[in-house]
Amino acid sequence: MAPKESSAELKAKGNKYFASHEWLNAIDSYTKAIEMYDQDPSYYCNRAQANIKLEQYGYAIADAAKAIELDKGYAKAYYRRAVANTAILNSRAAVKDFKAVVSLEPSNKDAKLKLAECEKIVKRVEFLRAIEVGDPPSAFEGLDIDAMVVDPSYDGAKLGKDMTQEFIDDTISRFKNGKKLHRKYVYQIIAAVRKILYDEPTMVEMEVQKGHQLTVCGDTHGQFFDLMELFRLNGFPTESHYYLFNGDFVDRGSWSTEIALLLYAYKWLHPKAFFLNRGNHETDDMNRVYGFEGECKAKYSERVFKLFSESFSALPLATLIGKKFFTLHGGLFSDDKISLDDVRKLNRHQQRQPGQQGLMMEMLWTDPQPMPGRGPSKRGVGLQFGPDVTKRFCEANGLEAVIRSHEVRMEGYEVEHDGHCITVFSAPRYCDSTENKGAYINIGPKHKLEFHKFDAVPHPDIKPMAYAQSSLMSMM
């Protein structure tokens, strides 16, 4: 069989994998098709779409660009490059590509709608930059929580000056039944936890005491009912069962306020036994696009989002477990000279948002790669680091491994870089479209890692990204 015909069969195989949400296998088939015959733009375009599903937006942009190089009139390739650029908040580039689609297909109503939405995003970003002030006043300023009255008709548990297990149990029950907390209690929880977080170091250093256990969880992304399944299987947080949530509590899933409020409630109840690291989605620009801001406004108010935003900026960036496991959301650094001491010294309070470069951005955004050295990011943001980089960092800082999250893993976790880099992801069937398991890691006083996997559970019929500001994001 001729290479062109064989490659077409591989493309068809990739399409079947894509239809069954097996993104990695789809990419593998498209890649083999390209290796056999590299002049068909549809192979690159299809692989771009699979890369979008895996949030590998940098790779998607490169694939779409290659498809366009092969066929300047390929509207679908411009469309997919626009979607990928939208995902990494590069809206100006996306507008340019959506315009190309509309020019090529003047009757394409969907492209016209997406162009209009993308232009709105650009205008909003420009507006926010125009009104931005260097040191904005605190969202807590003028917030008189004590003066707020809880209406007698409120049917939930009452919250006094301190968090209680009774209140948490009632909160879980309310959230399972689609109910909200009273706004006074929402304000109380965020205010109390913001203060606790602000006073913690940038890198929290903790030990697992005898008779205790620590569970490390990865991204939960607003998948509240899956978090409940994790707790059902593994036990709820207590003073002797520590938990560390390694960022990306919110966005994408449509119960992000429920997860954020519950995790904060536990942090208030167990401040020395419940730990939270910041993820790249505990940031303003991501929250505005991926749903959390819209969800806060829909369920509570714009002020609640601003309070959460301020509290997110207080979150620690890393946790050092037993001096052996450096745990952070993204990964390692662009410079081998960076050490744990540099992380300790980083004043995160001087920089509320991570920006486009620097230590904070790298801690929230970078990813491992199988090749040695460092490379450009498959996401289009940050960079990638190889096994040699991880080995040098661990040796220089006396570590056994780096534990990170930030990426879907089909089995819920993956051990890479000769055991020195561990990824854990706790949102099974991510966004209702990726057939992955969730996972968590249990660590006892002897620092042995125990990996556990779990499956997604049913949830009410509310789609992911239900509160996103634009229908563009539903395509991610």
Short mmCIF file of C-alpha atoms in Angstrom, two decimals:
data_model
loop_
_atom_site.label_atom_id
_atom_site.label_comp_id
_atom_site.label_asym_id
_atom_site.label_seq_id
_atom_site.Cartn_x
_atom_site.Cartn_y
_atom_site.Cartn_z
CA MET A 1 0.00 0.00 0.00
CA ALA A 2 1.31 3.47 -0.91
CA PRO A 3 2.40 5.76 1.97
CA LYS A 4 -0.41 8.22 1.23
CA GLU A 5 -3.07 5.48 1.46
CA SER A 6 -1.54 3.99 4.62
CA SER A 7 -1.40 7.42 6.24
CA ALA A 8 -5.08 7.96 5.45
CA GLU A 9 -5.87 4.75 7.33
CA LEU A 10 -3.90 6.03 10.33
CA LYS A 11 -5.83 9.30 10.20
CA ALA A 12 -9.10 7.36 10.21
CA LYS A 13 -7.86 5.39 13.19
CA GLY A 14 -7.00 8.64 14.94
CA ASN A 15 -10.48 9.97 14.24
CA LYS A 16 -11.99 6.90 15.94
CA TYR A 17 -9.80 7.42 18.99
CA PHE A 18 -10.81 11.08 19.05
CA ALA A 19 -14.50 10.19 18.90
CA SER A 20 -14.06 7.97 21.97
CA HIS A 21 -12.14 10.73 23.83
CA GLU A 22 -8.84 8.85 23.71
CA TRP A 23 -6.84 11.97 23.01
CA LEU A 24 -3.33 10.51 23.47
CA ASN A 25 -4.03 7.60 21.16
CA ALA A 26 -5.53 9.99 18.62
CA ILE A 27 -2.38 12.12 18.70
CA ASP A 28 -0.23 9.02 18.30
CA SER A 29 -2.18 7.93 15.20
CA TYR A 30 -2.09 11.40 13.62
CA THR A 31 1.64 11.61 14.33
CA LYS A 32 2.26 8.27 12.61
CA ALA A 33 0.18 9.45 9.66
CA ILE A 34 2.32 12.60 9.41
CA GLU A 35 5.53 10.56 9.61
CA MET A 36 4.29 8.49 6.68
CA TYR A 37 2.99 11.42 4.62
CA ASP A 38 3.62 14.99 5.76
CA GLN A 39 1.86 16.97 3.04
CA ASP A 40 -1.77 16.56 4.15
CA PRO A 41 -2.86 19.61 6.19
CA SER A 42 -5.80 17.74 7.74
CA TYR A 43 -3.43 15.48 9.67
CA TYR A 44 -1.91 18.49 11.43
CA CYS A 45 -5.30 20.13 11.91
CA ASN A 46 -6.78 17.03 13.50
CA ARG A 47 -3.78 16.66 15.78
CA ALA A 48 -4.20 20.31 16.74
CA GLN A 49 -7.73 19.57 17.94
CA ALA A 50 -6.55 16.59 20.02
CA ASN A 51 -3.81 18.77 21.52
CA ILE A 52 -6.46 21.36 22.45
CA LYS A 53 -8.34 18.65 24.35
CA LEU A 54 -5.17 17.91 26.32
CA GLU A 55 -4.57 21.64 26.95
CA GLN A 56 -1.37 21.41 24.89
CA TYR A 57 -2.17 24.73 23.29
CA GLY A 58 1.37 25.53 22.19
CA TYR A 59 1.51 22.28 20.23
CA ALA A 60 -1.95 22.96 18.82
CA ILE A 61 -0.89 26.39 17.58
CA ALA A 62 2.20 24.88 15.90
CA ASP A 63 0.12 22.14 14.24
CA ALA A 64 -2.50 24.57 12.98
CA ALA A 65 0.24 26.85 11.65
CA LYS A 66 1.75 23.94 9.71
CA ALA A 67 -1.67 23.10 8.25
CA ILE A 68 -2.04 26.74 7.15
CA GLU A 69 1.43 26.66 5.64
CA LEU A 70 0.34 23.69 3.52
CA ASP A 71 -3.04 25.21 2.64
CA LYS A 72 -3.49 28.97 3.02
CA GLY A 73 -7.23 28.59 2.48
CA TYR A 74 -7.81 25.99 5.20
CA ALA A 75 -10.45 27.70 7.35
CA LYS A 76 -10.61 24.94 9.98
CA ALA A 77 -6.90 25.37 10.73
CA TYR A 78 -7.31 29.11 11.34
CA TYR A 79 -10.29 28.31 13.55
CA ARG A 80 -8.36 25.84 15.68
CA ARG A 81 -5.38 28.14 16.03
CA ALA A 82 -7.80 30.84 17.17
CA VAL A 83 -9.30 28.51 19.78
CA ALA A 84 -5.84 27.58 21.10
CA ASN A 85 -4.77 31.21 21.32
CA THR A 86 -7.98 32.06 23.14
CA ALA A 87 -7.20 29.34 25.70
CA ILE A 88 -3.85 30.91 26.59
CA LEU A 89 -5.45 34.37 26.72
CA ASN A 90 -3.78 35.52 23.49
CA SER A 91 -7.05 37.03 22.28
CA ARG A 92 -5.54 39.48 19.79
CA ALA A 93 -3.99 36.65 17.79
CA ALA A 94 -7.28 34.76 18.02
CA VAL A 95 -9.21 37.71 16.59
CA LYS A 96 -6.89 37.77 13.59
CA ASP A 97 -7.52 34.08 12.89
CA PHE A 98 -11.29 34.28 13.40
CA LYS A 99 -11.31 37.14 10.89
CA ALA A 100 -9.48 34.85 8.44
CA VAL A 101 -12.18 32.20 8.92
CA VAL A 102 -14.97 34.72 8.30
CA SER A 103 -13.14 35.98 5.19
CA LEU A 104 -12.78 32.44 3.85
CA GLU A 105 -16.30 31.38 4.84
CA PRO A 106 -18.55 34.50 4.85
CA SER A 107 -21.65 32.43 5.67
CA ASN A 108 -20.08 30.74 8.72
CA LYS A 109 -22.35 32.04 11.50
CA ASP A 110 -20.44 30.24 14.24
CA ALA A 111 -17.15 31.88 13.23
CA LYS A 112 -18.84 35.29 13.20
CA LEU A 113 -20.19 34.68 16.70
CA LYS A 114 -16.80 33.55 17.98
CA LEU A 115 -15.13 36.58 16.37
CA ALA A 116 -17.56 38.93 18.10
CA GLU A 117 -17.02 37.22 21.45
CA CYS A 118 -13.26 37.31 21.05
CA GLU A 119 -13.36 41.01 20.21
CA LYS A 120 -15.37 41.59 23.40
CA ILE A 121 -12.67 39.82 25.39
CA VAL A 122 -9.98 42.05 23.85
CA LYS A 123 -11.99 45.17 24.70
CA ARG A 124 -12.57 44.00 28.26
CA VAL A 125 -8.88 43.27 28.80
CA GLU A 126 -8.00 46.71 27.45
CA PHE A 127 -10.61 48.30 29.72
CA LEU A 128 -9.30 46.49 32.81
CA ARG A 129 -5.75 47.55 31.99
CA ALA A 130 -6.88 51.14 31.52
CA ILE A 131 -8.52 51.31 34.97
CA GLU A 132 -5.83 49.24 36.72
CA VAL A 133 -4.13 50.95 39.63
CA GLY A 134 -0.75 50.03 41.05
CA ASP A 135 -1.92 49.23 44.58
CA PRO A 136 -5.70 48.76 44.55
CA PRO A 137 -7.62 49.04 47.80
CA SER A 138 -8.45 45.82 49.59
CA ALA A 139 -11.76 44.20 48.70
CA PHE A 140 -12.23 43.70 52.44
CA GLU A 141 -12.14 47.45 53.05
CA GLY A 142 -15.48 48.67 54.38
CA LEU A 143 -16.83 45.13 54.72
CA ASP A 144 -18.69 45.10 58.06
CA ILE A 145 -19.40 41.39 58.47
CA ASP A 146 -20.56 41.73 62.09
CA ALA A 147 -23.32 44.10 61.02
CA MET A 148 -24.74 41.60 58.53
CA VAL A 149 -27.89 39.85 59.63
CA VAL A 150 -28.77 36.26 58.77
CA ASP A 151 -32.45 36.11 57.91
CA PRO A 152 -34.48 33.83 60.27
CA SER A 153 -35.68 31.91 57.23
CA TYR A 154 -32.13 30.66 56.50
CA ASP A 155 -32.35 26.90 57.02
CA GLY A 156 -28.67 26.09 57.43
CA ALA A 157 -26.33 25.72 60.41
CA LYS A 158 -25.26 28.96 62.07
CA LEU A 159 -21.62 30.07 62.03
CA GLY A 160 -20.28 31.91 65.04
CA LYS A 161 -16.81 33.33 65.53
CA ASP A 162 -15.08 30.02 64.84
CA MET A 163 -15.48 27.25 62.28
CA THR A 164 -17.03 24.00 63.52
CA GLN A 165 -17.32 20.48 62.18
CA GLU A 166 -21.09 20.81 62.50
CA PHE A 167 -21.06 23.79 60.13
CA ILE A 168 -18.86 21.92 57.64
CA ASP A 169 -21.12 18.86 57.71
CA ASP A 170 -24.14 21.09 57.05
CA THR A 171 -22.26 22.92 54.28
CA ILE A 172 -21.51 19.64 52.50
CA SER A 173 -25.17 18.64 52.77
CA ARG A 174 -26.31 22.02 51.42
CA PHE A 175 -23.92 21.89 48.48
CA LYS A 176 -24.95 18.34 47.58
CA ASN A 177 -28.56 19.56 47.46
CA GLY A 178 -27.82 22.61 45.31
CA LYS A 179 -28.14 25.13 48.15
CA LYS A 180 -25.86 28.08 48.87
CA LEU A 181 -24.36 29.50 52.04
CA HIS A 182 -25.60 32.79 53.43
CA ARG A 183 -23.45 35.63 52.10
CA LYS A 184 -22.40 36.60 55.64
CA TYR A 185 -20.88 33.15 56.13
CA VAL A 186 -19.19 33.31 52.74
CA TYR A 187 -17.58 36.62 53.74
CA GLN A 188 -16.59 35.22 57.14
CA ILE A 189 -14.93 32.15 55.66
CA ILE A 190 -12.93 34.02 53.04
CA ALA A 191 -11.84 36.75 55.47
CA ALA A 192 -10.72 34.29 58.16
CA VAL A 193 -8.81 32.05 55.76
CA ARG A 194 -7.21 34.93 53.89
CA LYS A 195 -5.59 36.01 57.18
CA ILE A 196 -4.39 32.48 57.95
CA LEU A 197 -2.91 32.07 54.46
CA TYR A 198 -1.28 35.51 54.43
CA ASP A 199 0.63 34.69 57.61
CA GLU A 200 1.99 31.41 56.22
CA PRO A 201 5.39 31.35 54.49
CA THR A 202 5.67 31.15 50.71
CA MET A 203 6.86 27.57 51.18
CA VAL A 204 5.13 25.82 54.06
CA GLU A 205 7.37 23.21 55.70
CA MET A 206 5.56 20.37 57.44
CA GLU A 207 6.18 16.93 58.93
CA VAL A 208 3.90 13.90 59.10
CA GLN A 209 3.81 13.00 62.77
CA LYS A 210 3.63 9.45 64.17
CA GLY A 211 0.07 8.17 63.97
CA HIS A 212 -0.82 10.75 61.31
CA GLN A 213 -1.28 10.63 57.55
CA LEU A 214 -1.04 13.23 54.79
CA THR A 215 -3.07 13.01 51.58
CA VAL A 216 -1.80 15.03 48.60
CA CYS A 217 -4.47 15.91 46.03
CA GLY A 218 -4.02 17.47 42.61
CA ASP A 219 -6.37 19.62 40.55
CA THR A 220 -10.06 19.38 41.49
CA HIS A 221 -11.32 22.09 39.07
CA GLY A 222 -14.79 22.61 40.47
CA GLN A 223 -15.71 18.90 40.34
CA PHE A 224 -17.38 18.93 43.76
CA PHE A 225 -19.08 15.54 43.55
CA ASP A 226 -15.81 13.85 42.61
CA LEU A 227 -14.16 15.52 45.61
CA MET A 228 -16.91 14.02 47.77
CA GLU A 229 -16.07 10.62 46.30
CA LEU A 230 -12.40 11.14 47.16
CA PHE A 231 -13.32 11.94 50.77
CA ARG A 232 -15.70 8.96 50.92
CA LEU A 233 -12.94 6.61 49.82
CA ASN A 234 -10.05 8.10 51.74
CA GLY A 235 -11.62 9.76 54.79
CA PHE A 236 -12.47 13.36 55.57
CA PRO A 237 -9.86 15.80 56.92
CA THR A 238 -9.14 15.65 60.66
CA GLU A 239 -6.39 16.81 63.00
CA SER A 240 -4.58 13.51 62.40
CA HIS A 241 -5.48 13.08 58.71
CA TYR A 242 -3.78 15.98 57.00
CA TYR A 243 -4.67 17.07 53.49
CA LEU A 244 -2.72 19.14 50.95
CA PHE A 245 -4.57 20.43 47.88
CA ASN A 246 -2.01 21.35 45.27
CA GLY A 247 -3.78 24.15 43.40
CA ASP A 248 -6.45 24.53 40.71
CA PHE A 249 -9.41 24.12 43.03
CA VAL A 250 -11.55 26.27 40.72
CA ASP A 251 -12.46 26.98 37.06
CA ARG A 252 -13.84 24.67 34.36
CA GLY A 253 -16.05 22.60 36.65
CA SER A 254 -19.32 24.28 37.63
CA TRP A 255 -19.10 23.78 41.40
CA SER A 256 -15.98 25.86 41.92
CA THR A 257 -17.46 28.09 44.64
CA GLU A 258 -18.55 24.97 46.52
CA ILE A 259 -15.06 23.49 46.41
CA ALA A 260 -13.31 26.75 47.30
CA LEU A 261 -15.63 27.43 50.25
CA LEU A 262 -15.37 23.86 51.56
CA LEU A 263 -11.57 23.78 51.33
CA TYR A 264 -11.42 27.17 53.02
CA ALA A 265 -13.77 25.96 55.77
CA TYR A 266 -11.45 23.02 56.44
CA LYS A 267 -8.43 25.33 56.44
CA TRP A 268 -10.14 27.49 59.07
CA LEU A 269 -11.04 24.44 61.20
CA HIS A 270 -7.63 22.74 60.88
CA PRO A 271 -5.09 25.53 60.10
CA LYS A 272 -2.08 23.34 61.00
CA ALA A 273 -3.38 20.13 59.44
CA PHE A 274 -4.91 21.29 56.16
CA PHE A 275 -2.75 22.85 53.46
CA LEU A 276 -3.43 24.73 50.24
CA ASN A 277 -1.00 25.61 47.43
CA ARG A 278 -1.79 28.13 44.71
CA GLY A 279 -2.35 26.90 41.16
CA ASN A 280 -2.31 28.75 37.86
CA HIS A 281 -6.12 28.89 38.05
CA GLU A 282 -6.09 30.77 41.34
CA THR A 283 -5.38 33.88 39.29
CA ASP A 284 -7.52 36.72 37.97
CA ASP A 285 -6.95 36.31 34.25
CA MET A 286 -7.77 32.60 34.27
CA ASN A 287 -10.81 33.07 36.55
CA ARG A 288 -12.26 35.70 34.22
CA VAL A 289 -12.13 33.34 31.25
CA TYR A 290 -12.59 29.83 32.67
CA GLY A 291 -15.69 30.35 34.77
CA PHE A 292 -14.90 31.12 38.40
CA GLU A 293 -15.60 34.86 38.19
CA GLY A 294 -18.90 34.20 36.40
CA GLU A 295 -19.85 31.53 38.93
CA CYS A 296 -19.16 33.84 41.88
CA LYS A 297 -21.34 36.52 40.30
CA ALA A 298 -24.13 34.08 39.46
CA LYS A 299 -24.26 32.38 42.86
CA TYR A 300 -23.18 35.23 45.13
CA SER A 301 -21.81 38.59 43.95
CA GLU A 302 -18.93 40.34 42.20
CA ARG A 303 -17.54 41.25 45.61
CA VAL A 304 -17.27 37.58 46.52
CA PHE A 305 -15.05 37.08 43.48
CA LYS A 306 -12.88 40.03 44.48
CA LEU A 307 -12.54 38.65 48.02
CA PHE A 308 -11.56 35.24 46.66
CA SER A 309 -9.10 36.91 44.29
CA GLU A 310 -7.39 38.67 47.17
CA SER A 311 -7.31 35.48 49.21
CA PHE A 312 -5.87 33.51 46.27
CA SER A 313 -2.96 35.94 46.11
CA ALA A 314 -2.20 35.04 49.74
CA LEU A 315 -1.93 31.30 49.04
CA PRO A 316 1.48 29.69 49.59
CA LEU A 317 3.24 28.59 46.41
CA ALA A 318 4.76 25.35 47.71
CA THR A 319 4.83 22.85 50.56
CA LEU A 320 7.93 20.94 51.66
CA ILE A 321 6.89 17.56 53.08
CA GLY A 322 9.32 16.02 55.58
CA LYS A 323 12.26 17.75 53.89
CA LYS A 324 11.89 15.13 51.14
CA PHE A 325 9.09 16.14 48.77
CA PHE A 326 8.92 19.59 47.21
CA THR A 327 5.25 20.01 46.30
CA LEU A 328 4.04 22.77 44.00
CA HIS A 329 1.44 23.13 41.30
CA GLY A 330 3.51 23.52 38.12
CA GLY A 331 7.15 22.55 38.21
CA LEU A 332 10.79 23.56 38.16
CA PHE A 333 12.68 26.56 36.99
CA SER A 334 14.46 28.06 33.99
CA ASP A 335 17.69 28.41 36.00
CA ASP A 336 19.54 25.58 37.77
CA LYS A 337 20.74 28.05 40.39
CA ILE A 338 17.27 28.38 41.91
CA SER A 339 17.09 26.57 45.27
CA LEU A 340 14.60 25.97 48.05
CA ASP A 341 16.11 28.97 49.82
CA ASP A 342 15.13 31.17 46.88
CA VAL A 343 11.55 29.92 47.23
CA ARG A 344 11.64 30.57 50.98
CA LYS A 345 12.80 34.14 50.36
CA LEU A 346 10.24 34.91 47.63
CA ASN A 347 7.85 37.60 48.87
CA ARG A 348 4.66 36.58 47.14
CA HIS A 349 2.76 39.46 48.76
CA GLN A 350 4.58 41.95 46.53
CA GLN A 351 3.12 40.36 43.42
CA ARG A 352 -0.58 39.47 43.50
CA GLN A 353 -0.63 37.92 40.02
CA PRO A 354 2.08 35.67 38.51
CA GLY A 355 2.70 37.67 35.33
CA GLN A 356 4.50 36.31 32.26
CA GLN A 357 7.90 35.51 33.77
CA GLY A 358 9.73 34.97 37.04
CA LEU A 359 9.72 32.42 39.84
CA MET A 360 6.01 32.61 40.63
CA MET A 361 4.98 32.09 37.02
CA GLU A 362 7.31 29.11 36.66
CA MET A 363 6.10 27.52 39.91
CA LEU A 364 2.51 27.70 38.66
CA TRP A 365 2.95 26.90 34.95
CA THR A 366 5.93 24.67 34.00
CA ASP A 367 5.70 21.02 32.94
CA PRO A 368 8.06 18.03 32.75
CA GLN A 369 9.30 16.63 29.44
CA PRO A 370 10.95 13.26 28.72
CA MET A 371 13.92 14.81 26.89
CA PRO A 372 16.93 16.21 28.77
CA GLY A 373 17.34 19.93 29.20
CA ARG A 374 14.64 22.53 28.86
CA GLY A 375 12.23 23.21 26.03
CA PRO A 376 9.39 25.47 24.96
CA SER A 377 6.06 24.85 26.63
CA LYS A 378 3.52 22.59 24.94
CA ARG A 379 0.93 24.92 26.52
CA GLY A 380 2.36 28.08 25.00
CA VAL A 381 3.00 29.44 28.52
CA GLY A 382 6.06 28.80 30.68
CA LEU A 383 8.59 26.07 29.78
CA GLN A 384 9.32 22.38 30.09
CA PHE A 385 12.09 20.72 32.12
CA GLY A 386 13.78 17.38 31.55
CA PRO A 387 14.84 14.52 33.86
CA ASP A 388 18.36 15.91 34.19
CA VAL A 389 16.98 19.23 35.45
CA THR A 390 14.85 17.43 38.04
CA LYS A 391 17.73 15.21 39.16
CA ARG A 392 20.07 18.19 39.66
CA PHE A 393 17.42 20.10 41.62
CA CYS A 394 16.68 17.15 43.90
CA GLU A 395 20.37 16.42 44.52
CA ALA A 396 21.20 20.06 45.22
CA ASN A 397 18.34 20.41 47.70
CA GLY A 398 18.44 16.99 49.38
CA LEU A 399 15.06 15.92 47.99
CA GLU A 400 13.63 12.56 47.00
CA ALA A 401 11.18 13.98 44.49
CA VAL A 402 9.14 16.88 43.19
CA ILE A 403 5.37 16.37 43.49
CA ARG A 404 3.31 18.47 41.11
CA SER A 405 -0.11 18.57 39.46
CA HIS A 406 -1.25 20.88 36.62
CA GLU A 407 -1.74 18.15 33.97
CA VAL A 408 -4.26 15.42 33.27
CA ARG A 409 -2.83 11.94 33.66
CA MET A 410 -4.98 9.12 32.29
CA GLU A 411 -4.35 6.95 35.36
CA GLY A 412 -4.66 9.93 37.69
CA TYR A 413 -0.95 10.05 38.42
CA GLU A 414 2.40 9.41 36.78
CA VAL A 415 5.90 8.84 38.10
CA GLU A 416 8.50 10.28 35.72
CA HIS A 417 12.14 11.38 35.59
CA ASP A 418 13.47 8.17 37.21
CA GLY A 419 11.09 8.58 40.13
CA HIS A 420 12.06 12.18 40.87
CA CYS A 421 8.99 13.85 39.33
CA ILE A 422 5.47 12.80 40.32
CA THR A 423 2.27 14.24 38.85
CA VAL A 424 -1.04 13.82 40.68
CA PHE A 425 -4.39 14.94 39.22
CA SER A 426 -7.63 14.58 41.19
CA ALA A 427 -10.37 15.49 38.69
CA PRO A 428 -11.55 12.20 37.12
CA ARG A 429 -13.32 12.35 33.77
CA TYR A 430 -11.99 15.87 33.51
CA CYS A 431 -14.53 18.33 32.12
CA ASP A 432 -16.87 15.39 31.40
CA SER A 433 -14.86 14.70 28.25
CA THR A 434 -11.52 13.09 29.12
CA GLU A 435 -11.73 9.45 30.18
CA ASN A 436 -9.11 9.76 32.92
CA LYS A 437 -9.08 8.50 36.46
CA GLY A 438 -8.46 10.75 39.45
CA ALA A 439 -5.74 10.03 42.01
CA TYR A 440 -4.36 11.03 45.38
CA ILE A 441 -1.19 10.15 47.32
CA ASN A 442 -1.10 9.06 50.95
CA ILE A 443 2.11 9.71 52.87
CA GLY A 444 2.82 8.42 56.38
CA PRO A 445 5.57 9.26 58.90
CA LYS A 446 8.04 7.00 57.05
CA HIS A 447 7.45 9.00 53.84
CA LYS A 448 6.40 6.05 51.73
CA LEU A 449 4.14 7.15 48.87
CA GLU A 450 0.90 5.21 48.40
CA PHE A 451 -0.97 5.97 45.18
CA HIS A 452 -4.72 5.56 44.95
CA LYS A 453 -6.96 5.92 41.90
CA PHE A 454 -10.68 6.61 41.73
CA ASP A 455 -13.41 7.05 39.13
CA ALA A 456 -15.76 9.92 38.48
CA VAL A 457 -19.26 9.81 39.95
CA PRO A 458 -22.53 11.18 38.53
CA HIS A 459 -23.34 14.84 39.08
CA PRO A 460 -26.33 17.10 38.43
CA ASP A 461 -26.88 18.02 34.80
CA ILE A 462 -24.84 21.22 34.70
CA LYS A 463 -22.13 21.25 32.06
CA PRO A 464 -18.51 22.25 32.67
CA MET A 465 -17.78 25.91 31.90
CA ALA A 466 -21.44 26.76 32.53
CA TYR A 467 -20.39 30.11 34.01
CA ALA A 468 -17.60 30.98 31.55
CA GLN A 469 -17.87 34.47 30.10
CA SER A 470 -17.83 33.19 26.54
CA SER A 471 -19.07 30.17 24.62
CA LEU A 472 -15.58 30.07 23.14
CA MET A 473 -14.39 28.29 26.28
CA SER A 474 -16.87 25.43 25.87
CA MET A 475 -14.73 24.21 22.99
CA MET A 476 -11.66 23.59 25.16
#
